[in-house]
C-alpha cells in the first residue's frame, strides 16, 4: 500500500504556494535541488505527475489532492500543538501556519479584516487571501486551493460545511453631474464594472427596464479603486452599503434610486474539525452581524449594530 509522507506533501504545497522551487526552498530552508528531489520522489511513489513545472508552478489534478492533504495536516498539527501548549504563539516549527482563504474584494475592503486580525493574533497564524468576485470564490474551495471562502453560494461545496454570514446591500451611485445625465437617458453614462464577471450593474439596469448591452463599460478591478473611479466621474456603479453610506469624496456621490441589489454571503469551510478554522468562522460571523444586514428570514438583534 502506498502512503504519502507528509514532508514530501508539504514540499509540494510549498512549491504551489510560492510558485517556484527556489522560493519553496527558501521557505523550507533547504536547497532547490532538495525540493526537486522531494517532488520527484513523491511522484515516483504515487506513480502520478503532481506538478506542472511552469512559471508559476501549479498542481495537476492529482497534485491538488496531495496539496489539500498537506494543508489539512498543517492545520490539524497546529491545533494539536496548541492543545499541548507547544508554542504559545501557535507557531509550528518556528513558522506560522498559513491559512488560504478566498474572499470577495468588497468584504475585504469593508468589514472582514478586523476579524482576521483577531484570529491571527490569538492563534498565531497567517492568512493567504485570494480575492475574487463573491460568485466565484467557491470555485477555489472546490479546487482545493483554499480551506474556506466567503461566497454567495449557499449550496455547500462537496466536503465543506456552510453557514450564513449576512446580506451585503449594493446601491447605485454617481456624481451629481452624471446622475443628472442619467435621469435624461440611463444609457448615456458609462457603467463601471469590477471585472467581466460583475453582474451587479447589469442587474440594476435590467430591473429598470434598460437594455444593459447599450452603455459603454469601464472595468476597475479593485474595491477602493472602484469607489474612487465613481468619485472621479468615470461612470456610475453599485457600491456596497458600508461604502455608499460614507461621505465619499466629500459628498461627491449621490444615490441614483431604484431598488438596491442584495447579495447574501455565506461562510464555507472544509468539513474538518479544526479549532483555528472554527475560530475564523466564529470571528467572521461576529463581525458580519455587526456590519452586514441579517441573513434573509432572520431579524437583527437590537444589540447587533446597524
Coordinates of C-alpha atoms in Angstrom, one line a residue:
X1 CA 0.0 0.0 0.0
X2 CA 1.4 3.4 -1.0
X3 CA 1.5 6.1 1.6
X4 CA 2.1 9.9 1.4
X5 CA 5.0 11.1 3.6
X6 CA 3.9 14.5 5.0
X7 CA 7.3 16.0 4.5
X8 CA 7.0 15.4 0.8
X9 CA 3.4 16.5 0.6
X10 CA 4.2 19.8 2.4
X11 CA 7.1 20.4 0.0
X12 CA 4.7 20.1 -2.9
X13 CA 2.3 22.5 -1.2
X14 CA 5.2 25.0 -0.6
X15 CA 6.0 24.9 -4.4
X16 CA 2.4 25.5 -5.3
X17 CA 2.0 28.3 -2.7
X18 CA 5.2 30.2 -3.7
X19 CA 5.1 29.4 -7.4
X20 CA 8.7 28.2 -7.8
X21 CA 11.1 25.6 -6.4
X22 CA 13.6 28.3 -5.5
X23 CA 11.0 30.2 -3.4
X24 CA 9.8 27.0 -1.8
X25 CA 13.4 26.1 -0.9
X26 CA 13.8 29.5 0.9
X27 CA 10.6 28.9 2.8
X28 CA 11.6 25.3 3.8
X29 CA 15.3 26.3 4.5
X30 CA 16.6 23.6 2.1
X31 CA 18.3 23.7 -1.3
X32 CA 16.3 23.9 -4.6
X33 CA 17.8 20.6 -5.6
X34 CA 16.4 19.0 -2.4
X35 CA 12.9 20.4 -3.3
X36 CA 13.2 19.0 -6.8
X37 CA 14.3 15.6 -5.4
X38 CA 11.4 15.5 -2.9
X39 CA 8.8 16.2 -5.7
X40 CA 10.3 13.5 -7.9
X41 CA 10.3 11.1 -5.0
X42 CA 6.7 11.7 -4.3
X43 CA 5.7 11.4 -8.0
X44 CA 7.6 8.1 -8.3
X45 CA 6.0 6.9 -5.1
X46 CA 2.4 7.7 -6.3
X47 CA 3.0 6.9 -9.9
X48 CA 1.5 10.3 -10.9
X49 CA 2.7 13.6 -12.2
X50 CA 1.8 16.0 -9.4
X51 CA 3.3 19.3 -10.6
X52 CA 3.2 21.3 -13.8
X53 CA 6.7 22.8 -13.9
X54 CA 5.8 26.2 -15.3
X55 CA 6.1 29.8 -14.0
X56 CA 4.3 29.9 -11.7
X57 CA 4.3 26.1 -10.9
X58 CA 0.8 24.7 -10.5
X59 CA -0.5 21.3 -9.4
X60 CA -2.1 18.7 -11.6
X61 CA -5.5 17.3 -10.5
X62 CA -3.7 14.6 -8.6
X63 CA -1.3 17.1 -7.2
X64 CA -4.1 19.3 -6.0
X65 CA -5.4 16.4 -3.9
X66 CA -2.0 16.0 -2.3
X67 CA -1.8 19.7 -1.6
X68 CA -5.2 19.6 0.1
X69 CA -4.0 16.8 2.3
X70 CA -0.9 18.7 3.2
X71 CA -2.9 21.8 4.2
X72 CA -5.3 19.7 6.3
X73 CA -2.4 18.1 8.1
X74 CA -0.8 21.5 8.7
X75 CA -3.9 22.9 10.3
X76 CA -4.5 19.8 12.4
X77 CA -0.9 19.8 13.5
X78 CA -1.2 23.4 14.5
X79 CA -4.3 22.6 16.6
X80 CA -2.6 19.7 18.3
X81 CA 0.5 21.7 19.2
X82 CA -1.8 24.4 20.6
X83 CA -3.7 21.8 22.7
X84 CA -0.4 20.5 24.0
X85 CA 0.8 24.0 24.9
X86 CA 3.8 23.7 22.5
X87 CA 4.4 27.3 21.4
X88 CA 2.1 29.9 22.9
X89 CA 2.1 31.9 19.7
X90 CA 0.7 28.9 17.7
X91 CA 3.8 28.7 15.6
X92 CA 4.7 25.3 14.1
X93 CA 8.4 24.6 14.0
X94 CA 9.2 28.3 14.2
X95 CA 6.9 29.2 11.3
X96 CA 3.3 30.3 11.4
X97 CA 0.8 28.1 9.7
X98 CA -0.7 29.7 6.6
X99 CA -4.4 29.6 6.1
X100 CA -5.5 30.2 2.5
X101 CA -8.9 31.9 2.2
X102 CA -11.0 33.0 -0.8
X103 CA -12.8 36.3 -0.1
X104 CA -14.7 38.8 -2.2
X105 CA -13.0 42.2 -2.6
X106 CA -15.8 44.2 -1.2
X107 CA -15.9 42.2 2.1
X108 CA -12.2 42.5 2.4
X109 CA -12.4 46.3 1.9
X110 CA -15.4 47.0 4.2
X111 CA -15.8 44.6 7.1
X112 CA -13.8 41.3 7.5
X113 CA -10.1 42.3 8.1
X114 CA -10.6 43.2 11.8
X115 CA -12.0 39.7 12.4
X116 CA -9.0 38.1 10.7
X117 CA -6.6 40.2 12.6
X118 CA -8.1 39.0 15.9
X119 CA -7.6 35.3 14.9
X120 CA -4.1 35.9 13.5
X121 CA -3.1 37.4 16.9
X122 CA -4.8 34.9 19.1
X123 CA -3.9 31.7 17.1
X124 CA -0.5 32.7 15.7
X125 CA -1.4 32.1 12.0
X126 CA -1.0 34.0 8.8
X127 CA -3.6 34.3 6.1
X128 CA -3.1 33.9 2.3
X129 CA -6.1 35.8 0.9
X130 CA -7.3 35.1 -2.6
X131 CA -9.6 37.9 -3.8
X132 CA -12.4 37.1 -6.3
X133 CA -15.9 38.0 -7.0
X134 CA -18.3 36.6 -4.4
X135 CA -20.0 34.4 -7.1
X136 CA -16.7 32.7 -7.9
X137 CA -14.8 32.3 -4.6
X138 CA -16.4 28.9 -4.0
X139 CA -14.6 27.6 -7.1
X140 CA -11.3 28.0 -5.4
X141 CA -12.7 26.0 -2.5
X142 CA -13.9 23.3 -4.8
X143 CA -10.4 23.1 -6.4
X144 CA -8.8 22.7 -3.0
X145 CA -6.8 25.9 -3.4
X146 CA -8.2 27.4 -0.2
X147 CA -9.5 26.0 3.0
X148 CA -12.5 28.3 3.4
X149 CA -14.3 31.1 1.5
X150 CA -16.7 34.0 1.8
X151 CA -19.1 33.3 -1.1
X152 CA -22.6 33.9 -2.4
X153 CA -23.0 30.2 -3.0
X154 CA -25.5 28.7 -0.5
X155 CA -25.2 25.1 -1.5
X156 CA -22.1 23.5 0.2
X157 CA -19.2 22.6 -1.9
X158 CA -18.5 18.8 -1.6
X159 CA -16.6 18.1 1.6
X160 CA -17.5 21.5 3.1
X161 CA -20.0 23.0 5.5
X162 CA -21.7 26.3 5.2
X163 CA -23.2 28.9 7.4
X164 CA -24.9 32.3 6.6
X165 CA -23.0 35.5 7.3
X166 CA -25.4 38.2 6.2
X167 CA -26.5 40.3 3.3
X168 CA -24.3 42.8 1.5
X169 CA -26.6 45.5 0.1
X170 CA -25.4 47.5 -3.0
X171 CA -26.8 50.8 -4.1
X172 CA -26.3 52.6 -7.4
X173 CA -24.3 55.9 -7.1
X174 CA -22.7 58.5 -9.3
X175 CA -21.5 62.1 -9.2
X176 CA -24.3 64.7 -9.3
X177 CA -23.4 65.6 -12.9
X178 CA -23.6 62.1 -14.1
X179 CA -26.8 61.5 -12.1
X180 CA -28.4 64.4 -13.9
X181 CA -27.5 62.9 -17.3
X182 CA -28.8 59.5 -16.3
X183 CA -32.2 60.9 -15.4
X184 CA -32.5 62.0 -19.1
X185 CA -31.0 58.8 -20.6
X186 CA -29.8 55.9 -18.4
X187 CA -27.7 54.5 -21.3
X188 CA -25.8 57.8 -21.9
X189 CA -23.4 57.4 -18.9
X190 CA -20.7 54.7 -18.9
X191 CA -21.0 51.8 -16.4
X192 CA -18.1 50.9 -14.1
X193 CA -17.9 47.1 -13.6
X194 CA -15.4 45.4 -11.2
X195 CA -14.5 42.9 -13.9
X196 CA -16.1 40.9 -16.7
X197 CA -18.0 38.7 -14.2
X198 CA -19.5 41.6 -12.3
X199 CA -23.3 41.5 -12.9
X200 CA -24.4 44.0 -10.3
X201 CA -24.8 46.9 -12.6
X202 CA -26.4 44.8 -15.2
X203 CA -29.0 43.6 -12.7
X204 CA -29.8 47.1 -11.7
X205 CA -30.3 48.3 -15.3
X206 CA -32.5 45.3 -16.2
X207 CA -34.7 45.9 -13.1
X208 CA -35.3 49.4 -14.5
X209 CA -36.2 48.0 -18.0
X210 CA -32.9 49.3 -19.5
X211 CA -31.0 47.4 -22.2
X212 CA -27.8 46.6 -20.3
X213 CA -25.9 46.0 -23.6
X214 CA -26.1 49.6 -24.7
X215 CA -24.0 51.7 -22.2
X216 CA -20.2 51.8 -22.5
X217 CA -18.3 49.9 -19.7
X218 CA -15.2 50.6 -17.8
X219 CA -13.6 47.8 -15.7
X220 CA -11.8 48.7 -12.4
X221 CA -10.8 45.5 -10.5
X222 CA -10.2 46.9 -7.0
X223 CA -12.8 47.8 -4.3
X224 CA -11.2 51.0 -3.3
X225 CA -10.2 51.9 -6.8
X226 CA -13.7 51.1 -8.0
X227 CA -15.1 53.6 -5.5
X228 CA -12.6 56.3 -6.4
X229 CA -13.4 55.8 -10.1
X230 CA -17.0 56.7 -9.3
X231 CA -15.9 59.7 -7.3
X232 CA -13.8 60.8 -10.2
X233 CA -16.8 60.7 -12.6
X234 CA -15.6 57.8 -14.7
X235 CA -19.1 56.4 -14.7
X236 CA -21.8 55.1 -12.3
X237 CA -21.8 51.8 -10.3
X238 CA -23.1 49.8 -7.4
X239 CA -21.3 50.4 -4.1
X240 CA -21.7 48.1 -1.0
X241 CA -23.6 49.7 1.8
X242 CA -20.7 50.2 4.1
X243 CA -19.1 52.4 1.4
X244 CA -22.2 54.1 0.0
X245 CA -23.2 55.1 3.5
X246 CA -19.9 57.1 3.8
X247 CA -19.5 60.7 2.5
X248 CA -17.1 59.5 -0.2
X249 CA -15.2 62.3 -2.0
X250 CA -16.6 65.0 0.3
X251 CA -20.2 64.3 -0.8
X252 CA -19.3 63.9 -4.5
X253 CA -21.6 60.9 -4.9
X254 CA -25.4 60.7 -4.8
X255 CA -27.8 57.8 -4.9
X256 CA -29.5 57.1 -8.2
X257 CA -32.5 55.5 -6.7
X258 CA -34.1 52.3 -7.8
X259 CA -34.1 49.0 -5.9
X260 CA -30.8 48.1 -4.2
X261 CA -29.2 44.8 -5.1
X262 CA -28.9 42.4 -2.1
X263 CA -26.2 39.7 -2.2
X264 CA -26.4 37.1 0.6
X265 CA -22.9 36.0 1.8
X266 CA -22.0 32.6 3.3
X267 CA -19.0 31.1 5.0
X268 CA -17.9 27.8 3.6
X269 CA -15.0 25.8 5.1
X270 CA -13.6 22.3 4.8
X271 CA -15.5 19.8 6.9
X272 CA -12.6 19.5 9.2
X273 CA -12.6 19.5 13.0
X274 CA -10.1 22.4 13.3
X275 CA -10.0 24.8 16.2
X276 CA -8.4 27.5 14.1
X277 CA -10.8 27.3 11.2
X278 CA -13.7 27.3 13.7
X279 CA -12.3 30.4 15.2
X280 CA -12.0 32.1 11.9
X281 CA -15.6 31.3 11.1
X282 CA -16.8 32.5 14.5
X283 CA -15.0 35.8 14.3
X284 CA -16.2 36.5 10.8
X285 CA -19.8 35.6 11.9
X286 CA -19.5 38.1 14.8
X287 CA -18.2 40.9 12.6
X288 CA -20.7 40.2 9.9
X289 CA -23.5 40.5 12.4
X290 CA -22.2 44.0 13.2
X291 CA -21.6 45.2 9.7
X292 CA -23.9 43.4 7.3
X293 CA -27.7 43.1 7.1
X294 CA -29.1 40.0 8.8
X295 CA -29.5 36.8 6.7
X296 CA -32.8 36.5 4.9
X297 CA -35.6 35.5 7.2
X298 CA -33.7 36.5 10.3
X299 CA -34.3 39.6 12.4
X300 CA -31.3 41.5 13.7
X301 CA -30.9 41.6 17.4
X302 CA -31.2 45.1 18.9
X303 CA -27.5 45.0 20.1
X304 CA -26.1 43.7 16.8
X305 CA -25.3 47.1 15.4
X306 CA -26.7 49.0 12.4

